[in-house]
Amino acid sequence: MIFLAYIFAIPLAYVATLAVLLAKRDARGIAFSLAFGIASALTLAWSITQSRGSTAGIGFLFLPLVAAVAGFLALAFGRWRSSDNAPLKVIAWVCLTGALFLVIVNVVQGTRTKDQNQIRDDQQEKFTAEISHDREEIAAALQANPGRQRIWLDSAIHANITDRAFLLAALPNDSVSPDVLDTLANGRDLGVTLEAVRNPNTRPETLARVYRTASYPDYFFQALAAHRNTPPEILRELYTRPRTITGLDIWFAGNPSTPKPILADIARKTTDRNVVTALLENDSLDCGTITQLSVNLMKVQNRDADNPSVARLNERLPTVCKNTTP
């Protein structure tokens, strides 16, 4: 609250000053002041919107303050620029310089941010094109080496171990050996490690090590929740720990290695169609879980009669429960 009071004290004082001057019918410098205040506010708003940072919006809190400061400086210039008092004239021009400085800084900062974004976009576009080119070359090479895909790809990865684009293009292939995946999952590049974690050949012990030792384990939670080789104890811990990453239920629901109690808990609680769909396609779905899901769906069937999951549930229910004793 004290912080907000400091931020808005000057803007409130500025508005009060203008109101008093207008009440006295003393409009000297007001138009000039408003012009600079508005210009400062608009340029700062534009500068903030150029940023892609998640916290950029905080800058809007300071917009009234910057506008008020520019407005006060311009007001001083507008009222004192024609003064017979030489020091006041000097102060007036100093104030004008300050008001111009605020506007110029906003424009320069916004332009710089925009240019940096364009540079990053160009670099990302080039990098994406490089990955695409490497992916095509890898696919062609694998096709040209029938029966030797794993040998060739492992060798190619070792030969290009410092080429990030090549690694990102190669790692989604199921020809990569678990040993190579284990090595790459132990690196410092989070993007490369993530692709190694997502590969279906990655061993349970590799996935467990990433979960236990990664500098930012949250980055891998979705991939771990979805991977059929993730150890059950890791899946249980992921499911019960405080959620720092949202939307994990759909990955637990679709993972055939997810422990049955977790699937049953999701079936009992979920109202998300996508989660229900993933659960219904899970090969590990048992009779108790699908029955619980049926009860859950029936609760919303009246207001959600067009839900295609109901039809799919009716298809799977007899098959899943056919061997269950009544």
mmCIF file of N, CA and C in Angstrom, residues 59-153:
data_model
loop_
_atom_site.group_PDB
_atom_site.id
_atom_site.type_symbol
_atom_site.label_atom_id
_atom_site.label_comp_id
_atom_site.label_asym_id
_atom_site.label_seq_id
_atom_site.Cartn_x
_atom_site.Cartn_y
_atom_site.Cartn_z
ATOM 1 N N GLY A 59 5.000 -2.525 -15.744
ATOM 2 C CA GLY A 59 5.386 -1.173 -16.144
ATOM 3 C C GLY A 59 4.213 -0.217 -16.232
ATOM 4 N N PHE A 60 3.010 -0.750 -16.474
ATOM 5 C CA PHE A 60 1.846 0.124 -16.580
ATOM 6 C C PHE A 60 1.515 0.794 -15.241
ATOM 7 N N LEU A 61 1.969 0.209 -14.132
ATOM 8 C CA LEU A 61 1.761 0.847 -12.838
ATOM 9 C C LEU A 61 2.457 2.199 -12.764
ATOM 10 N N PHE A 62 3.574 2.319 -13.490
ATOM 11 C CA PHE A 62 4.354 3.548 -13.426
ATOM 12 C C PHE A 62 3.932 4.564 -14.490
ATOM 13 N N LEU A 63 2.989 4.183 -15.345
ATOM 14 C CA LEU A 63 2.573 5.079 -16.427
ATOM 15 C C LEU A 63 2.009 6.401 -15.905
ATOM 16 N N PRO A 64 1.092 6.409 -14.908
ATOM 17 C CA PRO A 64 0.599 7.700 -14.403
ATOM 18 C C PRO A 64 1.707 8.556 -13.806
ATOM 19 N N LEU A 65 2.669 7.922 -13.138
ATOM 20 C CA LEU A 65 3.758 8.669 -12.526
ATOM 21 C C LEU A 65 4.611 9.365 -13.580
ATOM 22 N N VAL A 66 4.988 8.632 -14.620
ATOM 23 C CA VAL A 66 5.822 9.209 -15.682
ATOM 24 C C VAL A 66 5.063 10.316 -16.403
ATOM 25 N N ALA A 67 3.778 10.076 -16.681
ATOM 26 C CA ALA A 67 2.973 11.096 -17.354
ATOM 27 C C ALA A 67 2.865 12.362 -16.501
ATOM 28 N N ALA A 68 2.694 12.188 -15.186
ATOM 29 C CA ALA A 68 2.566 13.344 -14.294
ATOM 30 C C ALA A 68 3.872 14.122 -14.204
ATOM 31 N N VAL A 69 4.993 13.419 -14.125
ATOM 32 C CA VAL A 69 6.288 14.104 -14.061
ATOM 33 C C VAL A 69 6.508 14.912 -15.329
ATOM 34 N N ALA A 70 6.239 14.287 -16.493
ATOM 35 C CA ALA A 70 6.393 15.011 -17.757
ATOM 36 C C ALA A 70 5.440 16.204 -17.810
ATOM 37 N N GLY A 71 4.222 15.985 -17.303
ATOM 38 C CA GLY A 71 3.254 17.075 -17.296
ATOM 39 C C GLY A 71 3.682 18.225 -16.404
ATOM 40 N N PHE A 72 4.217 17.944 -15.235
ATOM 41 C CA PHE A 72 4.707 18.989 -14.332
ATOM 42 C C PHE A 72 5.861 19.769 -14.975
ATOM 43 N N LEU A 73 6.792 19.043 -15.580
ATOM 44 C CA LEU A 73 7.942 19.703 -16.216
ATOM 45 C C LEU A 73 7.489 20.617 -17.349
ATOM 46 N N ALA A 74 6.560 20.110 -18.176
ATOM 47 C CA ALA A 74 6.061 20.922 -19.287
ATOM 48 C C ALA A 74 5.239 22.103 -18.781
ATOM 49 N N LEU A 75 4.525 21.916 -17.685
ATOM 50 C CA LEU A 75 3.753 23.012 -17.105
ATOM 51 C C LEU A 75 4.691 24.128 -16.639
ATOM 52 N N ALA A 76 5.787 23.740 -16.009
ATOM 53 C CA ALA A 76 6.763 24.741 -15.564
ATOM 54 C C ALA A 76 7.320 25.506 -16.753
ATOM 55 N N PHE A 77 7.629 24.790 -17.829
ATOM 56 C CA PHE A 77 8.152 25.475 -19.017
ATOM 57 C C PHE A 77 7.105 26.434 -19.587
ATOM 58 N N GLY A 78 5.852 25.939 -19.690
ATOM 59 C CA GLY A 78 4.803 26.776 -20.276
ATOM 60 C C GLY A 78 4.525 28.033 -19.480
ATOM 61 N N ARG A 79 4.734 28.000 -18.176
ATOM 62 C CA ARG A 79 4.415 29.150 -17.333
ATOM 63 C C ARG A 79 5.611 30.092 -17.147
ATOM 64 N N TRP A 80 6.826 29.551 -17.233
ATOM 65 C CA TRP A 80 7.996 30.360 -16.904
ATOM 66 C C TRP A 80 8.864 30.746 -18.110
ATOM 67 N N ARG A 81 8.559 30.210 -19.275
ATOM 68 C CA ARG A 81 9.443 30.470 -20.416
ATOM 69 C C ARG A 81 9.474 31.952 -20.798
ATOM 70 N N SER A 82 8.385 32.687 -20.519
ATOM 71 C CA SER A 82 8.334 34.116 -20.872
ATOM 72 C C SER A 82 8.548 35.005 -19.660
ATOM 73 N N SER A 83 9.031 34.420 -18.567
ATOM 74 C CA SER A 83 9.230 35.184 -17.337
ATOM 75 C C SER A 83 10.356 36.215 -17.500
ATOM 76 N N ASP A 84 10.202 37.342 -16.789
ATOM 77 C CA ASP A 84 11.265 38.350 -16.777
ATOM 78 C C ASP A 84 12.404 37.946 -15.846
ATOM 79 N N ASN A 85 12.152 36.937 -15.053
ATOM 80 C CA ASN A 85 13.159 36.443 -14.121
ATOM 81 C C ASN A 85 14.072 35.463 -14.854
ATOM 82 N N ALA A 86 15.338 35.849 -15.012
ATOM 83 C CA ALA A 86 16.283 35.033 -15.777
ATOM 84 C C ALA A 86 16.438 33.619 -15.223
ATOM 85 N N PRO A 87 16.607 33.444 -13.901
ATOM 86 C CA PRO A 87 16.723 32.070 -13.376
ATOM 87 C C PRO A 87 15.498 31.207 -13.691
ATOM 88 N N LEU A 88 14.297 31.820 -13.630
ATOM 89 C CA LEU A 88 13.101 31.056 -13.945
ATOM 90 C C LEU A 88 13.086 30.625 -15.407
ATOM 91 N N LYS A 89 13.599 31.506 -16.295
ATOM 92 C CA LYS A 89 13.689 31.138 -17.713
ATOM 93 C C LYS A 89 14.597 29.927 -17.903
ATOM 94 N N VAL A 90 15.722 29.972 -17.181
ATOM 95 C CA VAL A 90 16.659 28.846 -17.278
ATOM 96 C C VAL A 90 15.998 27.565 -16.782
ATOM 97 N N ILE A 91 15.311 27.679 -15.642
ATOM 98 C CA ILE A 91 14.626 26.504 -15.086
ATOM 99 C C ILE A 91 13.570 25.989 -16.064
ATOM 100 N N ALA A 92 12.871 26.929 -16.724
ATOM 101 C CA ALA A 92 11.836 26.546 -17.682
ATOM 102 C C ALA A 92 12.415 25.673 -18.791
ATOM 103 N N TRP A 93 13.557 26.103 -19.341
ATOM 104 C CA TRP A 93 14.171 25.336 -20.428
ATOM 105 C C TRP A 93 14.762 24.017 -19.937
ATOM 106 N N VAL A 94 15.230 24.008 -18.712
ATOM 107 C CA VAL A 94 15.695 22.743 -18.123
ATOM 108 C C VAL A 94 14.521 21.780 -17.982
ATOM 109 N N CYS A 95 13.372 22.304 -17.553
ATOM 110 C CA CYS A 95 12.178 21.471 -17.417
ATOM 111 C C CYS A 95 11.725 20.925 -18.770
ATOM 112 N N LEU A 96 11.790 21.769 -19.800
ATOM 113 C CA LEU A 96 11.432 21.299 -21.137
ATOM 114 C C LEU A 96 12.361 20.170 -21.579
ATOM 115 N N THR A 97 13.644 20.342 -21.283
ATOM 116 C CA THR A 97 14.606 19.287 -21.626
ATOM 117 C C THR A 97 14.268 17.982 -20.913
ATOM 118 N N GLY A 98 13.876 18.115 -19.638
ATOM 119 C CA GLY A 98 13.505 16.927 -18.877
ATOM 120 C C GLY A 98 12.270 16.243 -19.445
ATOM 121 N N ALA A 99 11.267 17.032 -19.835
ATOM 122 C CA ALA A 99 10.048 16.464 -20.409
ATOM 123 C C ALA A 99 10.342 15.772 -21.732
ATOM 124 N N LEU A 100 11.148 16.423 -22.562
ATOM 125 C CA LEU A 100 11.545 15.810 -23.839
ATOM 126 C C LEU A 100 12.334 14.525 -23.605
ATOM 127 N N PHE A 101 13.175 14.553 -22.591
ATOM 128 C CA PHE A 101 14.004 13.388 -22.280
ATOM 129 C C PHE A 101 13.132 12.176 -21.950
ATOM 130 N N LEU A 102 12.070 12.385 -21.157
ATOM 131 C CA LEU A 102 11.193 11.281 -20.794
ATOM 132 C C LEU A 102 10.536 10.660 -22.026
ATOM 133 N N VAL A 103 10.075 11.512 -22.938
ATOM 134 C CA VAL A 103 9.426 11.013 -24.156
ATOM 135 C C VAL A 103 10.441 10.278 -25.031
ATOM 136 N N ILE A 104 11.620 10.889 -25.188
ATOM 137 C CA ILE A 104 12.649 10.295 -26.053
ATOM 138 C C ILE A 104 13.126 8.960 -25.493
ATOM 139 N N VAL A 105 13.308 8.899 -24.174
ATOM 140 C CA VAL A 105 13.746 7.636 -23.556
ATOM 141 C C VAL A 105 12.728 6.527 -23.828
ATOM 142 N N ASN A 106 11.443 6.842 -23.718
ATOM 143 C CA ASN A 106 10.412 5.840 -23.990
ATOM 144 C C ASN A 106 10.489 5.335 -25.426
ATOM 145 N N VAL A 107 10.646 6.271 -26.357
ATOM 146 C CA VAL A 107 10.709 5.893 -27.773
ATOM 147 C C VAL A 107 11.954 5.065 -28.061
ATOM 148 N N VAL A 108 13.094 5.514 -27.525
ATOM 149 C CA VAL A 108 14.353 4.799 -27.758
ATOM 150 C C VAL A 108 14.300 3.397 -27.164
ATOM 151 N N GLN A 109 13.791 3.294 -25.926
ATOM 152 C CA GLN A 109 13.720 1.985 -25.275
ATOM 153 C C GLN A 109 12.768 1.057 -26.014
ATOM 154 N N GLY A 110 11.626 1.576 -26.424
ATOM 155 C CA GLY A 110 10.678 0.755 -27.166
ATOM 156 C C GLY A 110 11.234 0.296 -28.497
ATOM 157 N N THR A 111 11.913 1.225 -29.196
ATOM 158 C CA THR A 111 12.523 0.879 -30.484
ATOM 159 C C THR A 111 13.614 -0.171 -30.315
ATOM 160 N N ARG A 112 14.416 -0.010 -29.275
ATOM 161 C CA ARG A 112 15.489 -0.979 -29.011
ATOM 162 C C ARG A 112 14.906 -2.356 -28.721
ATOM 163 N N THR A 113 13.844 -2.391 -27.899
ATOM 164 C CA THR A 113 13.206 -3.671 -27.590
ATOM 165 C C THR A 113 12.617 -4.316 -28.835
ATOM 166 N N LYS A 114 11.985 -3.487 -29.678
ATOM 167 C CA LYS A 114 11.396 -3.994 -30.916
ATOM 168 C C LYS A 114 12.472 -4.568 -31.832
ATOM 169 N N ASP A 115 13.590 -3.876 -31.939
ATOM 170 C CA ASP A 115 14.690 -4.353 -32.782
ATOM 171 C C ASP A 115 15.275 -5.654 -32.233
ATOM 172 N N GLN A 116 15.416 -5.732 -30.905
ATOM 173 C CA GLN A 116 15.940 -6.962 -30.298
ATOM 174 C C GLN A 116 14.993 -8.135 -30.538
ATOM 175 N N ASN A 117 13.685 -7.855 -30.458
ATOM 176 C CA ASN A 117 12.707 -8.912 -30.733
ATOM 177 C C ASN A 117 12.839 -9.406 -32.175
ATOM 178 N N GLN A 118 13.035 -8.470 -33.094
ATOM 179 C CA GLN A 118 13.171 -8.855 -34.500
ATOM 180 C C GLN A 118 14.424 -9.688 -34.726
ATOM 181 N N ILE A 119 15.505 -9.297 -34.057
ATOM 182 C CA ILE A 119 16.748 -10.076 -34.169
ATOM 183 C C ILE A 119 16.538 -11.492 -33.644
ATOM 184 N N ARG A 120 15.880 -11.592 -32.481
ATOM 185 C CA ARG A 120 15.616 -12.913 -31.917
ATOM 186 C C ARG A 120 14.694 -13.729 -32.816
ATOM 187 N N ASP A 121 13.684 -13.060 -33.408
ATOM 188 C CA ASP A 121 12.772 -13.764 -34.314
ATOM 189 C C ASP A 121 13.528 -14.299 -35.530
ATOM 190 N N ASP A 122 14.412 -13.468 -36.074
ATOM 191 C CA ASP A 122 15.196 -13.894 -37.242
ATOM 192 C C ASP A 122 16.105 -15.067 -36.885
ATOM 193 N N GLN A 123 16.727 -14.986 -35.702
ATOM 194 C CA GLN A 123 17.604 -16.075 -35.270
ATOM 195 C C GLN A 123 16.816 -17.360 -35.051
ATOM 196 N N GLN A 124 15.624 -17.224 -34.452
ATOM 197 C CA GLN A 124 14.799 -18.403 -34.203
ATOM 198 C C GLN A 124 14.314 -19.016 -35.512
ATOM 199 N N GLU A 125 13.954 -18.168 -36.461
ATOM 200 C CA GLU A 125 13.517 -18.662 -37.763
ATOM 201 C C GLU A 125 14.641 -19.426 -38.462
ATOM 202 N N LYS A 126 15.841 -18.879 -38.383
ATOM 203 C CA LYS A 126 16.999 -19.542 -38.981
ATOM 204 C C LYS A 126 17.275 -20.865 -38.281
ATOM 205 N N PHE A 127 17.183 -20.864 -36.947
ATOM 206 C CA PHE A 127 17.447 -22.074 -36.178
ATOM 207 C C PHE A 127 16.396 -23.144 -36.473
ATOM 208 N N THR A 128 15.129 -22.727 -36.583
ATOM 209 C CA THR A 128 14.049 -23.662 -36.900
ATOM 210 C C THR A 128 14.256 -24.286 -38.268
ATOM 211 N N ALA A 129 14.694 -23.455 -39.222
ATOM 212 C CA ALA A 129 14.964 -23.967 -40.568
ATOM 213 C C ALA A 129 16.116 -24.972 -40.545
ATOM 214 N N GLU A 130 17.107 -24.709 -39.701
ATOM 215 C CA GLU A 130 18.246 -25.624 -39.583
ATOM 216 C C GLU A 130 17.795 -26.964 -38.999
ATOM 217 N N ILE A 131 16.936 -26.918 -37.993
ATOM 218 C CA ILE A 131 16.409 -28.158 -37.407
ATOM 219 C C ILE A 131 15.628 -28.936 -38.461
ATOM 220 N N SER A 132 14.799 -28.242 -39.219
ATOM 221 C CA SER A 132 13.997 -28.895 -40.248
ATOM 222 C C SER A 132 14.892 -29.557 -41.307
ATOM 223 N N HIS A 133 15.943 -28.862 -41.707
ATOM 224 C CA HIS A 133 16.873 -29.415 -42.693
ATOM 225 C C HIS A 133 17.577 -30.654 -42.136
ATOM 226 N N ASP A 134 18.025 -30.565 -40.867
ATOM 227 C CA ASP A 134 18.682 -31.718 -40.248
ATOM 228 C C ASP A 134 17.724 -32.892 -40.112
ATOM 229 N N ARG A 135 16.472 -32.598 -39.792
ATOM 230 C CA ARG A 135 15.485 -33.663 -39.634
ATOM 231 C C ARG A 135 15.278 -34.404 -40.961
ATOM 232 N N GLU A 136 15.224 -33.669 -42.053
ATOM 233 C CA GLU A 136 15.061 -34.293 -43.364
ATOM 234 C C GLU A 136 16.270 -35.158 -43.720
ATOM 235 N N GLU A 137 17.464 -34.647 -43.426
ATOM 236 C CA GLU A 137 18.675 -35.411 -43.728
ATOM 237 C C GLU A 137 18.756 -36.682 -42.873
ATOM 238 N N ILE A 138 18.360 -36.579 -41.611
ATOM 239 C CA ILE A 138 18.379 -37.742 -40.724
ATOM 240 C C ILE A 138 17.386 -38.788 -41.214
ATOM 241 N N ALA A 139 16.188 -38.356 -41.598
ATOM 242 C CA ALA A 139 15.175 -39.293 -42.092
ATOM 243 C C ALA A 139 15.666 -40.020 -43.339
ATOM 244 N N ALA A 140 16.314 -39.280 -44.231
ATOM 245 C CA ALA A 140 16.838 -39.896 -45.455
ATOM 246 C C ALA A 140 17.944 -40.900 -45.139
ATOM 247 N N ALA A 141 18.808 -40.542 -44.193
ATOM 248 C CA ALA A 141 19.917 -41.430 -43.831
ATOM 249 C C ALA A 141 19.407 -42.701 -43.153
ATOM 250 N N LEU A 142 18.388 -42.571 -42.295
ATOM 251 C CA LEU A 142 17.826 -43.743 -41.636
ATOM 252 C C LEU A 142 17.174 -44.685 -42.651
ATOM 253 N N GLN A 143 16.530 -44.097 -43.633
ATOM 254 C CA GLN A 143 15.903 -44.905 -44.675
ATOM 255 C C GLN A 143 16.951 -45.620 -45.523
ATOM 256 N N ALA A 144 18.107 -44.983 -45.672
ATOM 257 C CA ALA A 144 19.185 -45.573 -46.489
ATOM 258 C C ALA A 144 20.007 -46.596 -45.714
ATOM 259 N N ASN A 145 19.719 -46.770 -44.425
ATOM 260 C CA ASN A 145 20.485 -47.716 -43.593
ATOM 261 C C ASN A 145 19.556 -48.704 -42.902
ATOM 262 N N PRO A 146 18.806 -49.488 -43.660
ATOM 263 C CA PRO A 146 17.895 -50.451 -43.034
ATOM 264 C C PRO A 146 18.661 -51.469 -42.190
ATOM 265 N N GLY A 147 18.143 -51.694 -40.992
ATOM 266 C CA GLY A 147 18.786 -52.628 -40.084
ATOM 267 C C GLY A 147 19.946 -52.036 -39.309
ATOM 268 N N ARG A 148 20.384 -50.852 -39.693
ATOM 269 C CA ARG A 148 21.513 -50.205 -39.019
ATOM 270 C C ARG A 148 21.131 -48.813 -38.507
ATOM 271 N N GLN A 149 19.848 -48.544 -38.362
ATOM 272 C CA GLN A 149 19.393 -47.195 -37.992
ATOM 273 C C GLN A 149 19.983 -46.746 -36.659
ATOM 274 N N ARG A 150 19.929 -47.629 -35.659
ATOM 275 C CA ARG A 150 20.424 -47.232 -34.342
ATOM 276 C C ARG A 150 21.929 -46.970 -34.385
ATOM 277 N N ILE A 151 22.664 -47.838 -35.050
ATOM 278 C CA ILE A 151 24.122 -47.659 -35.143
ATOM 279 C C ILE A 151 24.451 -46.348 -35.829
ATOM 280 N N TRP A 152 23.756 -46.086 -36.938
ATOM 281 C CA TRP A 152 24.044 -44.848 -37.681
ATOM 282 C C TRP A 152 23.679 -43.613 -36.857
ATOM 283 N N LEU A 153 22.485 -43.636 -36.250
ATOM 284 C CA LEU A 153 22.020 -42.443 -35.549
ATOM 285 C C LEU A 153 22.856 -42.174 -34.309
#
